[in-house]
Amino acid sequence: MNQPNFFSRRITRRELLSTGAKMAAGLSAVGAVGPLLRSLGGPSLASAQSNFTGQLSLLLGSHMEPVVKIAQLYEERYGVKPSVELVTTPDLEAKLSATFLARHSPWDASFATASLAASLASRGWLKNADRFINEKLRQGGQGQLLERALGGARFQGEFYAVPWTVGAPILHWNKRLFRERGLDPEAPATWHKTKNSWDTFVEYAKALTGVHNGQQIYGYTDAWAGTAVILTWGSLLQMHGGRFLDEEFQPVFNDEAGVEATVKMYDLLHTHKCVDPAVLTYTWVFDASPGYLAGRRGMFITWPFIAGLANAPDALDGDSGFAANPAVETSASVDGSEFLVVPAFARNEAEAWRFIELVTSREAQRIVALGGWAPIYGDLMDDPEILAAYPMYAAVKDSYQYPVDGGWSPDRPMWVEILSNQIHEVLAGRKKPKEALDDAVRLINMERF
């Protein structure tokens, strides 16, 4: 049977849930719920564990060097040589969708982004990971699991993906510029603990902005072009106590929290004029980073790995600080964790789960951490050897004390594009914040029908 797309234009999730509840009730009466769930990739970990085949095929991201190393460890440990195919993140969705539409998978386990996992799960294309998450990660004794990294693994209250690394944008700052302007170079380290420290962040950004030694300095830089704007806007939304979506995946960001988030971004650009105006052309971290690495930008909210680049001798040479983001009601960020999934059509399911169990073991998570990717266990980020190599992990761990939701839903790419376009209408001065956010909700609802 073909699996339903839970977000087609002709049915809303609320209608689907109502219909699904009636179907479940009817199937339960004839004892059919269990077989149906299994056909949709339901819980099957227990049965899978007794059926090792000696074969394992993996689809991994081309950036996932630590996991490739763990695949080699898997061969040493179990005598099974994994077949590894690499894919770039931009090509991942098309590759998986085209294959799974034929109800076939040449891979037993695959890399998945948070945005993609919910979409795949909604089509019945993934094995349920509830039991694995609960027994192996939460109760497995491997470490203190960062629970907020599981947001992108969940669909309709159940897990369909397992994190292999975590990460969310954090604050970076140029201590050298701070000292030159008479600002406390250590102050941002505790802003995440301090309510309304965003206002202090803005004051520092304003103080840093201006011509210095013949160079134009801006207090803050970021990447706001296209859908990249969602990362900082989403952080601000949650700093105000807001959310992207409710429990039924309906947009709720057009409330006071959303308006305040939009106003703060507008003010940085137009009122305070303390953010690099080119942020509207920067689509990702490497567009915005040159100015920061060259010492011409005072602060930068972006991915943790920038700390390593910034503290290199040819950049800020140890003068780049890093910490969890500033706070309004709370600090917040947007999760960028990555996952492994087991396709519903996997031929070697037992091997897939055993591989994922190895990847999420404390032993393998040390390999992940020392390979430059933050581990899924918070206590590993306190390990002296790991911290010595990657001190920014302390800030990553701190960031997961606070909200990091990304609004994960099967149709996230659609609504993120609509919302981003409306935020840009405000930043361009063509709409008021409330008007733009209401329009975003209206357009999203139109797209879903």
Tab-separated table of C-alpha atoms in Angstrom:
chain	number	residue	atom	x	y	z
A	1	MET	CA	0.000	0.000	0.000
A	2	ASN	CA	1.149	3.561	-0.611
A	3	GLN	CA	1.754	5.525	2.574
A	4	PRO	CA	-0.064	8.857	3.006
A	5	ASN	CA	1.679	12.170	2.802
A	6	PHE	CA	0.511	13.674	6.088
A	7	PHE	CA	0.768	17.181	4.698
A	8	SER	CA	-0.760	17.064	1.258
A	9	ARG	CA	-2.594	20.172	0.148
A	10	ARG	CA	-5.948	18.458	0.439
A	11	ILE	CA	-5.981	17.488	4.083
A	12	THR	CA	-4.933	19.203	7.282
A	13	ARG	CA	-3.201	17.432	10.124
A	14	ARG	CA	-6.154	18.068	12.414
A	15	GLU	CA	-8.462	16.310	9.919
A	16	LEU	CA	-5.959	13.502	9.514
A	17	LEU	CA	-5.696	12.926	13.248
A	18	SER	CA	-9.466	12.708	13.507
A	19	THR	CA	-9.656	10.244	10.623
A	20	GLY	CA	-6.685	8.283	11.947
A	21	ALA	CA	-8.258	7.934	15.374
A	22	LYS	CA	-11.410	6.484	13.827
A	23	MET	CA	-9.385	4.088	11.695
A	24	ALA	CA	-7.367	2.942	14.699
A	25	ALA	CA	-10.527	2.316	16.693
A	26	GLY	CA	-12.017	0.214	13.899
A	27	LEU	CA	-8.824	-1.727	13.284
A	28	SER	CA	-8.414	-2.376	16.989
A	29	ALA	CA	-11.816	-4.037	17.055
A	30	VAL	CA	-10.638	-6.628	14.520
A	31	GLY	CA	-7.108	-6.968	15.926
A	32	ALA	CA	-5.459	-5.224	12.982
A	33	VAL	CA	-3.603	-2.345	14.658
A	34	GLY	CA	-0.415	-4.314	15.370
A	35	PRO	CA	0.101	-5.554	11.805
A	36	LEU	CA	-0.634	-2.097	10.410
A	37	LEU	CA	1.885	-0.418	12.699
A	38	ARG	CA	4.515	-2.937	11.782
A	39	SER	CA	3.864	-2.311	8.095
A	40	LEU	CA	4.387	1.386	8.733
A	41	GLY	CA	7.770	0.847	10.363
A	42	GLY	CA	6.511	0.485	13.926
A	43	PRO	CA	8.469	-0.908	16.905
A	44	SER	CA	10.501	-3.860	15.760
A	45	LEU	CA	13.819	-3.551	17.582
A	46	ALA	CA	13.305	-6.627	19.705
A	47	SER	CA	12.567	-8.947	16.791
A	48	ALA	CA	15.358	-7.397	14.723
A	49	GLN	CA	18.075	-8.140	17.262
A	50	SER	CA	17.922	-11.897	16.682
A	51	ASN	CA	18.399	-11.727	12.913
A	52	PHE	CA	21.978	-10.651	12.163
A	53	THR	CA	22.811	-11.310	8.518
A	54	GLY	CA	26.480	-10.373	8.290
A	55	GLN	CA	25.676	-7.603	5.806
A	56	LEU	CA	25.279	-3.856	6.384
A	57	SER	CA	24.831	-1.005	3.921
A	58	LEU	CA	25.110	2.624	5.050
A	59	LEU	CA	24.266	5.977	3.461
A	60	LEU	CA	26.288	8.601	5.321
A	61	GLY	CA	26.875	12.302	4.884
A	62	SER	CA	30.106	13.225	3.120
A	63	HIS	CA	30.988	15.266	6.223
A	64	MET	CA	30.568	12.358	8.653
A	65	GLU	CA	34.213	11.274	8.946
A	66	PRO	CA	33.847	10.113	12.585
A	67	VAL	CA	30.952	7.810	11.656
A	68	VAL	CA	32.990	6.354	8.795
A	69	LYS	CA	35.663	5.546	11.379
A	70	ILE	CA	33.025	3.907	13.550
A	71	ALA	CA	31.997	1.810	10.553
A	72	GLN	CA	35.568	0.492	10.472
A	73	LEU	CA	35.295	-0.235	14.192
A	74	TYR	CA	32.081	-2.138	13.483
A	75	GLU	CA	33.959	-4.445	11.131
A	76	GLU	CA	36.650	-5.066	13.755
A	77	ARG	CA	34.075	-5.658	16.467
A	78	TYR	CA	31.551	-7.843	14.626
A	79	GLY	CA	33.338	-9.149	11.544
A	80	VAL	CA	30.879	-7.376	9.253
A	81	LYS	CA	32.329	-4.942	6.700
A	82	PRO	CA	29.797	-2.160	6.112
A	83	SER	CA	29.236	-0.939	2.584
A	84	VAL	CA	29.431	2.862	2.869
A	85	GLU	CA	27.977	5.296	0.336
A	86	LEU	CA	28.484	9.022	0.873
A	87	VAL	CA	26.044	11.798	-0.011
A	88	THR	CA	26.097	15.562	0.404
A	89	THR	CA	23.421	17.082	2.606
A	90	PRO	CA	21.772	19.056	-0.264
A	91	ASP	CA	21.370	15.832	-2.266
A	92	LEU	CA	20.094	13.704	0.612
A	93	GLU	CA	16.345	14.363	0.437
A	94	ALA	CA	16.037	13.750	-3.300
A	95	LYS	CA	18.083	10.573	-3.059
A	96	LEU	CA	16.073	9.075	-0.212
A	97	SER	CA	12.670	10.152	-1.509
A	98	ALA	CA	13.259	8.796	-5.008
A	99	THR	CA	14.363	5.465	-3.592
A	100	PHE	CA	11.729	5.065	-0.875
A	101	LEU	CA	8.887	5.934	-3.250
A	102	ALA	CA	9.581	2.584	-4.855
A	103	ARG	CA	9.273	0.968	-1.398
A	104	HIS	CA	12.871	-0.134	-1.610
A	105	SER	CA	16.100	0.725	0.186
A	106	PRO	CA	19.622	-0.363	-0.687
A	107	TRP	CA	20.695	1.055	2.699
A	108	ASP	CA	20.057	-0.449	6.106
A	109	ALA	CA	20.804	2.792	7.953
A	110	SER	CA	21.003	6.329	6.650
A	111	PHE	CA	21.991	9.814	7.683
A	112	ALA	CA	19.049	12.228	8.093
A	113	THR	CA	18.706	15.856	9.056
A	114	ALA	CA	16.129	16.923	11.630
A	115	SER	CA	14.074	18.609	8.939
A	116	LEU	CA	14.050	15.478	6.791
A	117	ALA	CA	13.377	12.891	9.521
A	118	ALA	CA	9.826	14.066	10.238
A	119	SER	CA	8.977	14.098	6.534
A	120	LEU	CA	10.246	10.555	6.024
A	121	ALA	CA	8.444	9.323	9.137
A	122	SER	CA	5.171	10.881	8.009
A	123	ARG	CA	5.241	8.693	4.900
A	124	GLY	CA	5.821	5.483	6.834
A	125	TRP	CA	9.339	5.195	5.428
A	126	LEU	CA	11.220	4.818	8.730
A	127	LYS	CA	11.385	2.184	11.424
A	128	ASN	CA	10.159	3.312	14.818
A	129	ALA	CA	13.043	4.121	17.195
A	130	ASP	CA	11.079	4.517	20.452
A	131	ARG	CA	12.406	1.384	22.053
A	132	PHE	CA	15.973	2.118	21.004
A	133	ILE	CA	15.858	5.669	22.392
A	134	ASN	CA	14.378	4.538	25.706
A	135	GLU	CA	16.426	1.393	26.275
A	136	LYS	CA	19.757	2.241	24.693
A	137	LEU	CA	20.097	6.005	25.135
A	138	ARG	CA	17.985	6.957	28.124
A	139	GLN	CA	18.528	3.816	30.183
A	140	GLY	CA	21.660	2.412	28.586
A	141	GLY	CA	24.130	3.946	31.004
A	142	GLN	CA	26.253	5.489	28.249
A	143	GLY	CA	25.966	9.072	29.464
A	144	GLN	CA	23.685	12.010	30.173
A	145	LEU	CA	21.643	12.248	26.989
A	146	LEU	CA	20.885	15.807	25.870
A	147	GLU	CA	17.118	15.386	25.680
A	148	ARG	CA	16.521	18.622	23.796
A	149	ALA	CA	18.473	17.145	20.891
A	150	LEU	CA	15.624	14.693	20.336
A	151	GLY	CA	13.141	17.254	19.020
A	152	GLY	CA	13.958	16.525	15.397
A	153	ALA	CA	13.768	12.768	16.008
A	154	ARG	CA	10.107	12.799	17.022
A	155	PHE	CA	6.970	12.608	14.898
A	156	GLN	CA	3.463	12.419	16.387
A	157	GLY	CA	4.875	11.659	19.822
A	158	GLU	CA	7.149	8.789	18.733
A	159	PHE	CA	10.814	8.605	17.773
A	160	TYR	CA	11.955	7.671	14.280
A	161	ALA	CA	15.567	8.874	14.327
A	162	VAL	CA	18.595	8.600	16.620
A	163	PRO	CA	21.044	11.515	17.074
A	164	TRP	CA	24.721	10.945	16.327
A	165	THR	CA	25.836	14.535	17.057
A	166	VAL	CA	24.330	17.711	18.500
A	167	GLY	CA	24.887	21.388	17.882
A	168	ALA	CA	23.133	24.746	17.864
A	169	PRO	CA	24.278	28.285	17.025
A	170	ILE	CA	26.064	30.026	19.900
A	171	LEU	CA	27.516	33.485	20.541
A	172	HIS	CA	31.115	34.232	19.515
A	173	TRP	CA	32.858	37.533	20.321
A	174	ASN	CA	36.144	39.299	19.633
A	175	LYS	CA	37.797	39.944	23.007
A	176	ARG	CA	40.453	42.116	21.393
A	177	LEU	CA	37.848	44.561	20.057
A	178	PHE	CA	36.076	44.503	23.403
A	179	ARG	CA	39.255	45.544	25.225
A	180	GLU	CA	40.013	48.262	22.682
A	181	ARG	CA	36.554	49.752	23.229
A	182	GLY	CA	36.730	49.513	27.022
A	183	LEU	CA	34.204	46.681	27.238
A	184	ASP	CA	34.466	43.715	29.583
A	185	PRO	CA	35.834	40.898	27.378
A	186	GLU	CA	34.436	38.208	29.680
A	187	ALA	CA	30.936	39.642	30.159
A	188	PRO	CA	29.208	37.637	27.368
A	189	ALA	CA	30.198	34.365	29.035
A	190	THR	CA	27.342	34.726	31.536
A	191	TRP	CA	24.732	36.492	29.430
A	192	HIS	CA	22.908	33.220	28.831
A	193	LYS	CA	22.235	33.043	32.574
A	194	THR	CA	20.990	36.629	32.809
A	195	LYS	CA	17.434	37.645	32.001
A	196	ASN	CA	17.190	40.488	29.448
A	197	SER	CA	20.913	40.288	28.669
A	198	TRP	CA	19.921	40.733	25.013
A	199	ASP	CA	19.682	44.441	25.827
A	200	THR	CA	23.292	44.354	27.038
A	201	PHE	CA	24.275	42.498	23.886
A	202	VAL	CA	22.742	45.336	21.841
A	203	GLU	CA	24.524	48.021	23.895
A	204	TYR	CA	27.855	46.267	23.365
A	205	ALA	CA	27.145	45.919	19.635
A	206	LYS	CA	26.417	49.638	19.396
A	207	ALA	CA	29.586	50.520	21.319
A	208	LEU	CA	31.676	48.364	18.992
A	209	THR	CA	30.239	49.844	15.789
A	210	GLY	CA	32.139	52.637	14.065
A	211	VAL	CA	35.337	53.449	12.167
A	212	HIS	CA	38.400	52.173	14.010
A	213	ASN	CA	41.959	52.467	12.676
A	214	GLY	CA	40.529	53.315	9.301
A	215	GLN	CA	38.265	50.268	9.165
A	216	GLN	CA	34.493	50.079	9.453
A	217	ILE	CA	33.678	47.881	12.435
A	218	TYR	CA	30.225	46.475	13.111
A	219	GLY	CA	29.271	45.144	16.501
A	220	TYR	CA	27.468	42.105	15.148
A	221	THR	CA	27.315	39.913	12.072
A	222	ASP	CA	25.128	36.993	11.069
A	223	ALA	CA	23.611	35.261	8.015
A	224	TRP	CA	20.067	36.466	7.339
A	225	ALA	CA	19.570	35.879	3.615
A	226	GLY	CA	16.829	33.504	2.503
A	227	THR	CA	15.787	30.900	5.042
A	228	ALA	CA	19.013	31.380	7.057
A	229	VAL	CA	17.187	34.189	8.865
A	230	ILE	CA	15.130	31.544	10.697
A	231	LEU	CA	18.043	30.543	12.927
A	232	THR	CA	18.432	33.892	14.691
A	233	TRP	CA	14.742	34.749	14.448
A	234	GLY	CA	13.811	31.365	15.907
A	235	SER	CA	16.264	31.861	18.740
A	236	LEU	CA	14.705	35.230	19.560
A	237	LEU	CA	11.206	33.768	19.294
A	238	GLN	CA	12.052	31.195	21.948
A	239	MET	CA	13.946	33.727	24.061
A	240	HIS	CA	10.581	35.466	24.414
A	241	GLY	CA	8.847	32.208	25.342
A	242	GLY	CA	7.352	31.611	21.895
A	243	ARG	CA	7.114	28.563	19.631
A	244	PHE	CA	7.062	27.940	15.899
A	245	LEU	CA	4.264	25.344	15.941
A	246	ASP	CA	1.820	23.863	18.424
A	247	GLU	CA	1.444	20.146	19.147
A	248	GLU	CA	-0.679	19.712	16.015
A	249	PHE	CA	1.955	21.409	13.838
A	250	GLN	CA	-0.198	24.517	13.472
A	251	PRO	CA	1.779	27.825	13.245
A	252	VAL	CA	1.605	29.878	16.447
A	253	PHE	CA	4.560	32.199	15.892
A	254	ASN	CA	2.370	35.242	15.085
A	255	ASP	CA	1.948	36.052	18.763
A	256	GLU	CA	3.629	38.699	20.919
A	257	ALA	CA	6.822	36.618	21.109
A	258	GLY	CA	7.059	36.473	17.324
A	259	VAL	CA	6.411	40.181	16.974
A	260	GLU	CA	9.099	41.006	19.551
A	261	ALA	CA	11.598	38.716	17.816
A	262	THR	CA	10.958	40.490	14.523
A	263	VAL	CA	11.217	43.931	16.092
A	264	LYS	CA	14.573	43.090	17.642
A	265	MET	CA	16.029	42.046	14.302
A	266	TYR	CA	14.618	45.142	12.589
A	267	ASP	CA	16.106	47.355	15.294
A	268	LEU	CA	19.573	45.825	14.978
A	269	LEU	CA	19.536	46.671	11.276
A	270	HIS	CA	17.670	49.974	11.092
A	271	THR	CA	17.368	51.569	14.534
A	272	HIS	CA	20.706	50.752	16.152
A	273	LYS	CA	22.578	50.180	12.865
A	274	CYS	CA	25.002	47.916	14.702
A	275	VAL	CA	24.748	44.821	12.507
A	276	ASP	CA	26.676	44.450	9.274
A	277	PRO	CA	24.075	45.472	6.643
A	278	ALA	CA	25.434	42.790	4.322
A	279	VAL	CA	23.811	40.153	6.572
A	280	LEU	CA	20.846	40.321	4.192
A	281	THR	CA	23.082	38.841	1.482
A	282	TYR	CA	24.740	36.162	3.613
A	283	THR	CA	23.096	32.775	3.168
A	284	TRP	CA	25.337	30.707	5.439
A	285	VAL	CA	28.122	30.813	7.969
A	286	PHE	CA	30.995	31.084	5.486
A	287	ASP	CA	29.489	34.204	3.911
A	288	ALA	CA	29.506	36.019	7.247
A	289	SER	CA	32.646	34.572	8.820
A	290	PRO	CA	35.390	36.448	6.885
A	291	GLY	CA	34.591	39.763	8.545
A	292	TYR	CA	34.570	38.181	11.987
A	293	LEU	CA	37.762	36.170	11.425
A	294	ALA	CA	39.510	39.325	10.141
A	295	GLY	CA	38.627	41.223	13.319
A	296	ARG	CA	36.141	43.641	11.727
A	297	ARG	CA	33.012	42.292	13.450
A	298	GLY	CA	32.589	42.258	17.201
A	299	MET	CA	30.072	39.431	17.722
A	300	PHE	CA	28.722	36.573	15.656
A	301	ILE	CA	25.896	34.107	16.421
A	302	THR	CA	26.648	30.958	14.474
A	303	TRP	CA	27.698	27.317	14.673
A	304	PRO	CA	30.206	26.271	17.347
A	305	PHE	CA	32.955	25.155	14.948
A	306	ILE	CA	33.707	28.801	14.158
A	307	ALA	CA	35.374	29.017	17.584
A	308	GLY	CA	38.178	26.758	16.367
A	309	LEU	CA	38.719	28.766	13.184
A	310	ALA	CA	38.535	32.086	14.995
A	311	ASN	CA	41.100	31.142	17.634
A	312	ALA	CA	43.698	30.029	15.081
A	313	PRO	CA	46.957	32.044	14.914
A	314	ASP	CA	46.049	33.540	11.537
A	315	ALA	CA	42.702	34.806	12.871
A	316	LEU	CA	41.987	36.060	16.420
A	317	ASP	CA	44.678	33.867	17.972
A	318	GLY	CA	42.862	32.895	21.165
A	319	ASP	CA	40.881	36.121	21.490
A	320	SER	CA	37.530	34.714	20.348
A	321	GLY	CA	35.125	33.990	23.165
A	322	PHE	CA	32.148	31.654	22.954
A	323	ALA	CA	29.091	30.995	25.080
A	324	ALA	CA	25.427	30.089	24.822
A	325	ASN	CA	23.289	32.867	23.369
A	326	PRO	CA	22.118	35.908	25.345
A	327	ALA	CA	18.713	35.812	27.011
A	328	VAL	CA	15.419	37.688	27.066
A	329	GLU	CA	13.090	35.604	29.232
A	330	THR	CA	15.568	32.780	28.618
A	331	SER	CA	18.490	31.962	26.375
A	332	ALA	CA	17.601	29.917	23.290
A	333	SER	CA	18.881	28.629	19.969
A	334	VAL	CA	17.710	26.395	17.100
A	335	ASP	CA	18.863	22.791	17.141
A	336	GLY	CA	21.161	21.539	14.414
A	337	SER	CA	21.555	17.950	15.574
A	338	GLU	CA	21.953	15.209	12.984
A	339	PHE	CA	20.516	11.706	12.987
A	340	LEU	CA	20.693	8.127	11.815
A	341	VAL	CA	17.530	6.335	10.698
A	342	VAL	CA	16.577	2.796	9.708
A	343	PRO	CA	14.463	2.693	6.530
A	344	ALA	CA	11.223	0.721	6.751
A	345	PHE	CA	12.518	-1.289	3.786
A	346	ALA	CA	15.931	-2.167	5.249
A	347	ARG	CA	17.004	-5.720	4.447
A	348	ASN	CA	19.455	-6.041	7.356
A	349	GLU	CA	17.593	-4.357	10.184
A	350	ALA	CA	19.394	-6.118	13.027
A	351	GLU	CA	22.771	-5.014	11.692
A	352	ALA	CA	21.455	-1.448	11.291
A	353	TRP	CA	20.337	-1.189	14.912
A	354	ARG	CA	23.578	-2.782	16.136
A	355	PHE	CA	25.546	-0.221	14.132
A	356	ILE	CA	23.506	2.661	15.567
A	357	GLU	CA	23.975	1.192	19.034
A	358	LEU	CA	27.738	1.297	18.455
A	359	VAL	CA	27.612	4.882	17.134
A	360	THR	CA	25.729	6.007	20.243
A	361	SER	CA	27.974	4.110	22.667
A	362	ARG	CA	30.209	6.148	24.919
A	363	GLU	CA	33.261	4.689	23.185
A	364	ALA	CA	32.117	5.820	19.746
A	365	GLN	CA	30.829	9.154	20.978
A	366	ARG	CA	34.372	9.911	22.116
A	367	ILE	CA	35.437	9.313	18.516
A	368	VAL	CA	32.689	11.703	17.395
A	369	ALA	CA	33.741	14.332	19.944
A	370	LEU	CA	37.453	14.120	19.176
A	371	GLY	CA	36.578	14.281	15.482
A	372	GLY	CA	35.155	17.768	15.970
A	373	TRP	CA	31.446	16.959	16.320
A	374	ALA	CA	29.720	17.569	19.648
A	375	PRO	CA	28.627	14.289	21.297
A	376	ILE	CA	25.061	13.472	22.313
A	377	TYR	CA	26.000	13.003	25.988
A	378	GLY	CA	26.446	16.173	28.011
A	379	ASP	CA	28.847	14.656	30.527
A	380	LEU	CA	31.263	13.721	27.714
A	381	MET	CA	31.611	17.447	27.053
A	382	ASP	CA	33.103	17.748	30.545
A	383	ASP	CA	35.842	15.243	29.765
A	384	PRO	CA	39.225	17.039	30.202
A	385	GLU	CA	40.794	15.494	27.091
A	386	ILE	CA	37.810	16.384	24.940
A	387	LEU	CA	37.511	19.903	26.342
A	388	ALA	CA	41.213	20.516	25.819
A	389	ALA	CA	40.777	19.760	22.132
A	390	TYR	CA	37.371	21.431	21.708
A	391	PRO	CA	36.707	23.933	24.511
A	392	MET	CA	33.615	25.272	22.684
A	393	TYR	CA	31.753	22.082	23.706
A	394	ALA	CA	31.148	23.694	27.093
A	395	ALA	CA	29.048	26.347	25.353
A	396	VAL	CA	27.248	23.692	23.307
A	397	LYS	CA	26.318	21.851	26.488
A	398	ASP	CA	25.087	25.092	28.069
A	399	SER	CA	22.944	25.879	25.023
A	400	TYR	CA	20.991	22.636	25.529
A	401	GLN	CA	19.854	23.813	28.954
A	402	TYR	CA	17.538	26.169	27.067
A	403	PRO	CA	14.941	25.857	24.284
A	404	VAL	CA	16.390	24.745	20.934
A	405	ASP	CA	13.248	23.770	19.023
A	406	GLY	CA	13.289	24.134	15.254
A	407	GLY	CA	9.606	23.574	14.533
A	408	TRP	CA	10.192	20.129	13.095
A	409	SER	CA	7.294	18.995	10.915
A	410	PRO	CA	6.941	17.038	7.655
A	411	ASP	CA	6.292	20.235	5.715
A	412	ARG	CA	8.915	22.374	7.437
A	413	PRO	CA	10.703	23.473	4.225
A	414	MET	CA	7.432	24.908	2.915
A	415	TRP	CA	6.495	26.960	5.955
A	416	VAL	CA	10.069	28.049	6.708
A	417	GLU	CA	10.320	29.570	3.241
A	418	ILE	CA	7.012	31.399	3.661
A	419	LEU	CA	7.908	32.670	7.126
A	420	SER	CA	11.384	33.753	6.011
A	421	ASN	CA	9.923	35.717	3.104
A	422	GLN	CA	7.601	37.574	5.455
A	423	ILE	CA	10.380	38.383	7.912
A	424	HIS	CA	12.308	39.853	4.995
A	425	GLU	CA	9.300	42.001	4.144
A	426	VAL	CA	9.672	43.569	7.602
A	427	LEU	CA	13.452	43.947	7.345
A	428	ALA	CA	12.936	45.698	3.997
A	429	GLY	CA	10.466	48.093	5.602
A	430	ARG	CA	7.505	46.951	3.507
A	431	LYS	CA	5.393	45.437	6.291
A	432	LYS	CA	4.816	45.763	10.006
A	433	PRO	CA	5.846	42.750	12.110
A	434	LYS	CA	2.348	41.638	13.120
A	435	GLU	CA	1.019	42.038	9.586
A	436	ALA	CA	3.871	39.984	8.153
A	437	LEU	CA	3.528	37.167	10.678
A	438	ASP	CA	-0.246	36.996	10.222
A	439	ASP	CA	0.310	36.842	6.478
A	440	ALA	CA	2.796	33.999	6.983
A	441	VAL	CA	0.230	31.974	8.934
A	442	ARG	CA	-2.448	32.656	6.320
A	443	LEU	CA	-0.169	31.629	3.446
A	444	ILE	CA	0.965	28.477	5.234
A	445	ASN	CA	-2.636	27.433	5.865
A	446	MET	CA	-3.502	28.126	2.235
A	447	GLU	CA	-0.599	25.959	1.104
A	448	ARG	CA	-1.733	23.088	3.302
A	449	PHE	CA	-5.263	22.947	1.862
